[in-house]
mmCIF file of C-alpha atoms in Angstrom:
data_model
loop_
_atom_site.group_PDB
_atom_site.id
_atom_site.type_symbol
_atom_site.label_atom_id
_atom_site.label_comp_id
_atom_site.label_asym_id
_atom_site.label_seq_id
_atom_site.Cartn_x
_atom_site.Cartn_y
_atom_site.Cartn_z
ATOM 1 C CA MET Q 3 24.742 4.818 9.889
ATOM 2 C CA GLU Q 4 21.169 3.898 10.738
ATOM 3 C CA ASP Q 5 19.795 0.560 9.553
ATOM 4 C CA LEU Q 6 16.702 1.735 7.686
ATOM 5 C CA LEU Q 7 15.451 -1.709 6.700
ATOM 6 C CA LYS Q 8 15.655 -3.211 10.199
ATOM 7 C CA LEU Q 9 15.760 -6.723 8.728
ATOM 8 C CA LYS Q 10 19.057 -7.706 10.341
ATOM 9 C CA ASP Q 11 18.683 -11.001 12.265
ATOM 10 C CA LYS Q 12 14.954 -11.123 11.464
ATOM 11 C CA ASN Q 13 13.589 -14.577 10.593
ATOM 12 C CA ILE Q 14 12.000 -14.591 7.138
ATOM 13 C CA VAL Q 15 10.410 -17.629 5.482
ATOM 14 C CA VAL Q 16 10.874 -17.858 1.701
ATOM 15 C CA MET Q 17 8.569 -20.253 -0.148
ATOM 16 C CA GLY Q 18 8.938 -21.158 -3.796
ATOM 17 C CA VAL Q 19 12.589 -21.320 -4.872
ATOM 18 C CA ALA Q 20 12.548 -23.693 -7.855
ATOM 19 C CA ASN Q 21 15.917 -22.717 -9.354
ATOM 20 C CA LYS Q 22 18.329 -19.783 -9.689
ATOM 21 C CA ARG Q 23 15.945 -17.847 -11.946
ATOM 22 C CA SER Q 24 13.079 -17.961 -9.419
ATOM 23 C CA LEU Q 25 11.776 -14.649 -8.132
ATOM 24 C CA ALA Q 26 11.931 -16.219 -4.668
ATOM 25 C CA TRP Q 27 15.679 -16.709 -5.100
ATOM 26 C CA GLY Q 28 16.032 -13.037 -6.058
ATOM 27 C CA VAL Q 29 14.205 -12.119 -2.850
ATOM 28 C CA ALA Q 30 16.375 -14.484 -0.784
ATOM 29 C CA LYS Q 31 19.561 -12.892 -2.139
ATOM 30 C CA SER Q 32 18.273 -9.422 -1.204
ATOM 31 C CA LEU Q 33 17.316 -10.694 2.266
ATOM 32 C CA TYR Q 34 20.825 -12.059 2.809
ATOM 33 C CA GLN Q 35 22.266 -8.667 1.845
ATOM 34 C CA ALA Q 36 20.013 -7.047 4.463
ATOM 35 C CA GLY Q 37 21.310 -9.453 7.122
ATOM 36 C CA ALA Q 38 18.122 -11.482 7.580
ATOM 37 C CA ASN Q 39 17.970 -15.136 8.640
ATOM 38 C CA VAL Q 40 16.368 -17.007 5.756
ATOM 39 C CA ILE Q 41 14.213 -20.094 6.283
ATOM 40 C CA PHE Q 42 13.299 -21.927 3.072
ATOM 41 C CA THR Q 43 10.430 -24.250 2.302
ATOM 42 C CA TYR Q 44 10.468 -26.639 -0.642
ATOM 43 C CA ARG Q 45 7.920 -29.026 -2.068
ATOM 44 C CA LYS Q 46 9.792 -31.805 -3.856
ATOM 45 C CA ASP Q 47 13.185 -33.398 -3.281
ATOM 46 C CA ARG Q 48 14.284 -32.069 -6.663
ATOM 47 C CA SER Q 49 13.752 -28.483 -5.462
ATOM 48 C CA TYR Q 50 15.559 -29.293 -2.230
ATOM 49 C CA SER Q 51 18.725 -30.425 -4.006
ATOM 50 C CA LYS Q 52 18.633 -27.389 -6.323
ATOM 51 C CA LEU Q 53 18.250 -25.112 -3.324
ATOM 52 C CA GLN Q 54 21.171 -26.764 -1.513
ATOM 53 C CA LYS Q 55 23.325 -26.308 -4.595
ATOM 54 C CA LEU Q 56 22.358 -22.628 -4.932
ATOM 55 C CA LEU Q 57 23.243 -21.944 -1.301
ATOM 56 C CA GLU Q 58 26.613 -23.685 -1.686
ATOM 57 C CA GLU Q 59 27.453 -21.869 -4.927
ATOM 58 C CA ASN Q 60 26.719 -18.508 -3.314
ATOM 59 C CA SER Q 61 28.368 -19.379 0.031
ATOM 60 C CA LEU Q 62 25.109 -18.730 1.855
ATOM 61 C CA GLU Q 63 23.625 -20.550 4.803
ATOM 62 C CA ALA Q 64 19.942 -21.194 5.419
ATOM 63 C CA LYS Q 65 18.601 -20.825 8.943
ATOM 64 C CA MET Q 66 16.607 -23.957 8.158
ATOM 65 C CA ILE Q 67 15.026 -25.777 5.199
ATOM 66 C CA VAL Q 68 11.592 -27.340 5.656
ATOM 67 C CA GLN Q 69 9.448 -29.502 3.407
ATOM 68 C CA CYS Q 70 6.017 -27.979 2.681
ATOM 69 C CA ASP Q 71 3.358 -28.941 0.147
ATOM 70 C CA VAL Q 72 0.908 -26.027 -0.065
ATOM 71 C CA ASN Q 73 -1.808 -28.258 -1.515
ATOM 72 C CA ALA Q 74 -2.098 -30.030 1.855
ATOM 73 C CA ASP Q 75 -3.157 -28.339 5.091
ATOM 74 C CA GLU Q 76 -1.352 -30.901 7.262
ATOM 75 C CA SER Q 77 1.905 -30.251 5.422
ATOM 76 C CA ILE Q 78 1.593 -26.470 5.920
ATOM 77 C CA GLN Q 79 0.749 -26.873 9.614
ATOM 78 C CA GLU Q 80 3.606 -29.308 10.108
ATOM 79 C CA ALA Q 81 6.104 -27.015 8.338
ATOM 80 C CA PHE Q 82 5.255 -24.003 10.495
ATOM 81 C CA LYS Q 83 5.215 -26.154 13.617
ATOM 82 C CA LYS Q 84 8.803 -27.221 12.809
ATOM 83 C CA ILE Q 85 9.784 -23.610 12.173
ATOM 84 C CA GLY Q 86 8.235 -22.607 15.501
ATOM 85 C CA GLU Q 87 10.294 -25.266 17.291
ATOM 86 C CA GLU Q 88 13.501 -23.867 15.804
ATOM 87 C CA VAL Q 89 12.847 -20.126 16.119
ATOM 88 C CA ASP Q 90 10.723 -18.368 18.686
ATOM 89 C CA CYS Q 91 9.294 -15.877 16.240
ATOM 90 C CA ILE Q 92 9.159 -15.121 12.508
ATOM 91 C CA HIS Q 93 8.950 -11.657 11.004
ATOM 92 C CA GLY Q 94 7.860 -12.329 7.459
ATOM 93 C CA VAL Q 95 6.841 -14.806 4.772
ATOM 94 C CA VAL Q 96 7.497 -14.549 1.044
ATOM 95 C CA HIS Q 97 4.878 -16.561 -0.847
ATOM 96 C CA SER Q 98 6.218 -17.090 -4.363
ATOM 97 C CA ILE Q 99 4.135 -20.097 -5.355
ATOM 98 C CA ALA Q 100 1.817 -20.566 -8.304
ATOM 99 C CA PHE Q 101 0.938 -23.456 -10.537
ATOM 100 C CA ALA Q 102 -1.554 -24.436 -13.209
ATOM 101 C CA HIS Q 103 -1.737 -27.482 -15.446
ATOM 102 C CA ALA Q 104 0.045 -26.942 -18.757
ATOM 103 C CA GLU Q 105 -3.035 -27.949 -20.749
ATOM 104 C CA ASP Q 106 -4.961 -25.083 -19.141
ATOM 105 C CA LEU Q 107 -2.439 -22.547 -20.470
ATOM 106 C CA LYS Q 108 -2.796 -23.732 -24.050
ATOM 107 C CA GLY Q 109 -5.738 -22.805 -26.233
ATOM 108 C CA ASP Q 110 -8.666 -20.695 -25.081
ATOM 109 C CA PHE Q 111 -9.543 -19.853 -21.483
ATOM 110 C CA VAL Q 112 -13.125 -20.965 -22.138
ATOM 111 C CA GLU Q 113 -11.813 -24.537 -22.455
ATOM 112 C CA THR Q 114 -10.457 -24.587 -18.865
ATOM 113 C CA SER Q 115 -11.522 -27.762 -17.057
ATOM 114 C CA ARG Q 116 -13.288 -27.631 -13.703
ATOM 115 C CA ASP Q 117 -10.412 -29.538 -12.080
ATOM 116 C CA GLY Q 118 -7.805 -27.336 -13.714
ATOM 117 C CA PHE Q 119 -9.562 -24.196 -12.501
ATOM 118 C CA ALA Q 120 -9.839 -25.495 -8.937
ATOM 119 C CA PHE Q 121 -6.225 -26.680 -8.912
ATOM 120 C CA ALA Q 122 -4.855 -23.309 -10.082
ATOM 121 C CA GLN Q 123 -6.908 -21.504 -7.417
ATOM 122 C CA ASP Q 124 -5.870 -23.919 -4.683
ATOM 123 C CA THR Q 125 -2.146 -23.770 -5.445
ATOM 124 C CA SER Q 126 -1.824 -20.127 -6.422
ATOM 125 C CA ALA Q 127 -4.375 -18.294 -4.252
ATOM 126 C CA TYR Q 128 -5.786 -20.407 -1.421
ATOM 127 C CA SER Q 129 -2.255 -21.423 -0.416
ATOM 128 C CA LEU Q 130 -1.607 -17.803 0.657
ATOM 129 C CA VAL Q 131 -4.625 -17.949 2.982
ATOM 130 C CA ALA Q 132 -3.490 -21.254 4.476
ATOM 131 C CA VAL Q 133 0.074 -19.980 4.922
ATOM 132 C CA ALA Q 134 -1.177 -16.763 6.560
ATOM 133 C CA LYS Q 135 -3.213 -18.821 9.014
ATOM 134 C CA ALA Q 136 -0.282 -21.093 9.874
ATOM 135 C CA SER Q 137 2.309 -18.310 10.183
ATOM 136 C CA ARG Q 138 0.154 -15.862 12.151
ATOM 137 C CA PRO Q 139 0.805 -17.378 15.621
ATOM 138 C CA LEU Q 140 4.570 -17.193 14.984
ATOM 139 C CA MET Q 141 4.474 -13.492 14.086
ATOM 140 C CA LYS Q 142 4.479 -12.458 17.724
ATOM 141 C CA GLU Q 143 6.122 -9.108 17.001
ATOM 142 C CA GLY Q 144 4.014 -8.344 13.931
ATOM 143 C CA GLY Q 145 5.363 -9.052 10.477
ATOM 144 C CA ALA Q 146 4.847 -8.942 6.741
ATOM 145 C CA LEU Q 147 3.469 -11.363 4.185
ATOM 146 C CA ILE Q 148 4.360 -10.795 0.544
ATOM 147 C CA ALA Q 149 2.750 -12.587 -2.389
ATOM 148 C CA MET Q 150 3.912 -12.540 -6.025
ATOM 149 C CA SER Q 151 1.424 -11.488 -8.666
ATOM 150 C CA TYR Q 152 1.423 -10.451 -12.320
ATOM 151 C CA LEU Q 153 -0.424 -8.047 -14.617
ATOM 152 C CA GLY Q 154 -2.461 -10.991 -15.957
ATOM 153 C CA ALA Q 155 -4.547 -10.638 -12.771
ATOM 154 C CA GLU Q 156 -6.259 -7.539 -14.125
ATOM 155 C CA ARG Q 157 -5.643 -7.540 -17.870
ATOM 156 C CA VAL Q 158 -5.889 -10.289 -20.424
ATOM 157 C CA VAL Q 159 -2.395 -11.542 -21.198
ATOM 158 C CA ASP Q 160 -2.339 -13.939 -24.109
ATOM 159 C CA GLY Q 161 -1.708 -17.498 -22.903
ATOM 160 C CA TYR Q 162 -1.935 -16.647 -19.200
ATOM 161 C CA ASN Q 163 -5.516 -17.906 -19.021
ATOM 162 C CA VAL Q 164 -6.434 -19.680 -15.774
ATOM 163 C CA MET Q 165 -3.321 -18.273 -14.043
ATOM 164 C CA GLY Q 166 -4.647 -14.759 -14.598
ATOM 165 C CA VAL Q 167 -7.874 -15.637 -12.814
ATOM 166 C CA ALA Q 168 -5.913 -17.300 -9.989
ATOM 167 C CA LYS Q 169 -3.733 -14.178 -9.625
ATOM 168 C CA ALA Q 170 -6.866 -11.997 -9.468
ATOM 169 C CA SER Q 171 -8.053 -14.223 -6.650
ATOM 170 C CA LEU Q 172 -4.632 -13.929 -4.983
ATOM 171 C CA GLU Q 173 -4.759 -10.113 -5.135
ATOM 172 C CA ALA Q 174 -8.261 -10.044 -3.617
ATOM 173 C CA SER Q 175 -7.033 -12.438 -0.903
ATOM 174 C CA VAL Q 176 -4.175 -10.014 -0.128
ATOM 175 C CA ARG Q 177 -6.722 -7.281 0.623
ATOM 176 C CA TYR Q 178 -8.969 -9.440 2.798
ATOM 177 C CA LEU Q 179 -5.993 -10.885 4.684
ATOM 178 C CA ALA Q 180 -4.604 -7.373 5.224
ATOM 179 C CA SER Q 181 -7.941 -6.428 6.789
ATOM 180 C CA ASP Q 182 -7.967 -9.511 9.045
ATOM 181 C CA LEU Q 183 -4.357 -9.450 10.194
ATOM 182 C CA GLY Q 184 -3.825 -5.718 10.627
ATOM 183 C CA LYS Q 185 -4.889 -5.903 14.261
ATOM 184 C CA ASP Q 186 -1.932 -8.236 14.886
ATOM 185 C CA ASN Q 187 0.366 -5.720 13.193
ATOM 186 C CA ILE Q 188 0.833 -8.142 10.293
ATOM 187 C CA ARG Q 189 0.928 -6.472 6.893
ATOM 188 C CA VAL Q 190 -0.031 -8.264 3.677
ATOM 189 C CA ASN Q 191 1.003 -6.946 0.267
ATOM 190 C CA ALA Q 192 1.729 -8.268 -3.211
ATOM 191 C CA ILE Q 193 4.424 -7.482 -5.724
ATOM 192 C CA SER Q 194 3.158 -7.503 -9.307
ATOM 193 C CA ALA Q 195 6.392 -8.346 -11.067
ATOM 194 C CA GLY Q 196 7.098 -7.647 -14.698
ATOM 195 C CA ALA Q 197 7.975 -10.553 -16.957
ATOM 196 C CA VAL Q 198 11.141 -12.324 -15.767
ATOM 197 C CA ARG Q 199 12.479 -15.524 -17.341
ATOM 198 C CA THR Q 200 11.471 -17.957 -14.605
ATOM 199 C CA LEU Q 201 10.467 -21.609 -14.718
ATOM 200 C CA ALA Q 202 6.808 -20.540 -14.416
ATOM 201 C CA ALA Q 203 7.135 -18.054 -17.289
ATOM 202 C CA LYS Q 204 8.320 -20.822 -19.618
ATOM 203 C CA GLY Q 205 4.818 -22.266 -19.458
ATOM 204 C CA VAL Q 206 3.287 -19.145 -21.033
ATOM 205 C CA PRO Q 207 3.308 -19.647 -24.815
ATOM 206 C CA SER Q 208 3.591 -15.947 -25.731
ATOM 207 C CA PHE Q 209 6.364 -15.161 -23.265
ATOM 208 C CA ASN Q 210 9.038 -14.002 -25.735
ATOM 209 C CA GLU Q 211 6.568 -11.653 -27.437
ATOM 210 C CA ILE Q 212 5.633 -10.219 -24.021
ATOM 211 C CA LEU Q 213 9.304 -9.491 -23.254
ATOM 212 C CA SER Q 214 9.938 -7.627 -26.490
ATOM 213 C CA LYS Q 215 6.670 -5.691 -26.209
ATOM 214 C CA ILE Q 216 7.652 -4.474 -22.739
ATOM 215 C CA GLU Q 217 11.046 -3.298 -23.995
ATOM 216 C CA GLU Q 218 9.331 -1.276 -26.693
ATOM 217 C CA THR Q 219 6.500 0.247 -24.669
ATOM 218 C CA ALA Q 220 7.325 0.366 -20.929
ATOM 219 C CA PRO Q 221 8.316 3.861 -19.723
ATOM 220 C CA LEU Q 222 11.776 2.593 -18.686
ATOM 221 C CA ARG Q 223 12.167 0.757 -22.025
ATOM 222 C CA LYS Q 224 13.476 -2.379 -20.373
ATOM 223 C CA ASN Q 225 12.409 -5.574 -18.691
ATOM 224 C CA VAL Q 226 12.863 -5.872 -14.953
ATOM 225 C CA THR Q 227 15.455 -8.097 -13.329
ATOM 226 C CA GLN Q 228 15.197 -10.663 -10.592
ATOM 227 C CA GLU Q 229 17.301 -8.305 -8.408
ATOM 228 C CA GLU Q 230 14.886 -5.403 -8.895
ATOM 229 C CA VAL Q 231 11.967 -7.575 -7.842
ATOM 230 C CA GLY Q 232 13.983 -8.886 -4.873
ATOM 231 C CA ASP Q 233 14.920 -5.417 -3.668
ATOM 232 C CA MET Q 234 11.382 -4.042 -3.862
ATOM 233 C CA THR Q 235 10.114 -7.113 -2.032
ATOM 234 C CA ILE Q 236 12.433 -6.545 0.898
ATOM 235 C CA ALA Q 237 11.546 -2.840 0.909
ATOM 236 C CA MET Q 238 7.911 -3.943 1.309
ATOM 237 C CA MET Q 239 8.854 -6.315 4.129
ATOM 238 C CA SER Q 240 11.026 -3.823 5.927
ATOM 239 C CA HIS Q 241 10.547 -1.073 8.485
ATOM 240 C CA LEU Q 242 10.386 1.398 5.571
ATOM 241 C CA SER Q 243 6.906 0.209 4.564
ATOM 242 C CA ARG Q 244 5.481 -0.163 8.076
ATOM 243 C CA GLY Q 245 2.493 2.018 7.137
ATOM 244 C CA VAL Q 246 1.569 0.048 4.014
ATOM 245 C CA THR Q 247 -0.756 -2.952 3.767
ATOM 246 C CA GLY Q 248 -3.244 -4.453 1.306
ATOM 247 C CA GLU Q 249 -1.370 -3.022 -1.689
ATOM 248 C CA ILE Q 250 -0.338 -4.405 -5.042
ATOM 249 C CA VAL Q 251 3.019 -2.835 -5.910
ATOM 250 C CA TYR Q 252 4.141 -2.961 -9.545
ATOM 251 C CA VAL Q 253 7.767 -3.681 -10.333
ATOM 252 C CA ASP Q 254 7.466 -3.724 -14.102
ATOM 253 C CA SER Q 255 9.349 -0.711 -15.523
ATOM 254 C CA GLY Q 256 5.992 1.128 -15.488
ATOM 255 C CA TYR Q 257 4.460 -1.144 -18.141
ATOM 256 C CA ASN Q 258 1.117 -1.406 -16.288
ATOM 257 C CA ILE Q 259 0.372 2.339 -16.659
ATOM 258 C CA MET Q 260 0.449 2.298 -20.456
ATOM 259 C CA GLY Q 261 -2.716 2.278 -22.531
#
C-alpha cells in the first residue's frame, strides 16, 4: 500500500500544546499516527510538565522538547538553533499559539487598550512571522507551516474582540508568507477550526452559546472534534496538499458558509 501522506519519519515541530484539549495536541496525535517525529516547544514550565504527562499517558515519545517564548526573538532563534543541532532538517511547523489579555475579551472591542491590542498582535500574529523566519533555514527539503485561525477573523463573534483582529492579521500574514516562501518550496496555510473546548476558548464569554448555535445551524449539525482538526491539519502538511499554499481551510462542519 502506498503511503499517501509521506509524513513517516519527517520532523515536525508542534508549538502550543497547553493541555490535552489543545488543538495542537490533536494535531500531534494525528502526526504520531502518520509516523512523524514530533518536536514540541513549550513556553512555561507548567506546560512542560503537562506535556510530559500527556506523552506518558499515551505511551508516546517526543523527538525533542524545547523551551520557546514567542514574545521574544532571542528565544525563538535559540529554540530553532537547538532543533537544528539535533536534527539536520525539519519538514513542518504547526503554530497553534494565540493569546490576549482577559480584560480585552470582556466588554466592547472599542475599549481595547493600546497595549492589549499590541500584545494580542505580537503573540497571535507576529509570532508566526518570527517562527517562519527562524524555521526557514531548517526546511532544506521544503516544508509546510500551518497556523490555527478562527471565524472571528472575518466575522464578528461576540466576545472574541481583539482576538478576532489578531486572527485577521494572522490570516493576512499566512498569504504574505506563502508568497515569500514559495520559492523555497515552503507552503504556508491556516486551518480555521470550528469551536472546540480548549483552554483558549474558555476565555470567550459567549462560548457555550456559540457551541449550541453551531449544532443547530451548521450543515453537518455538529461541532467539530479535536481529532477532525488534527487530521485536516496533517492532510494540509502532507504530500497530498503539495499544490496548496496561502489558503485558509475551514474545519467547522460547514458553519462558515451559512448566512
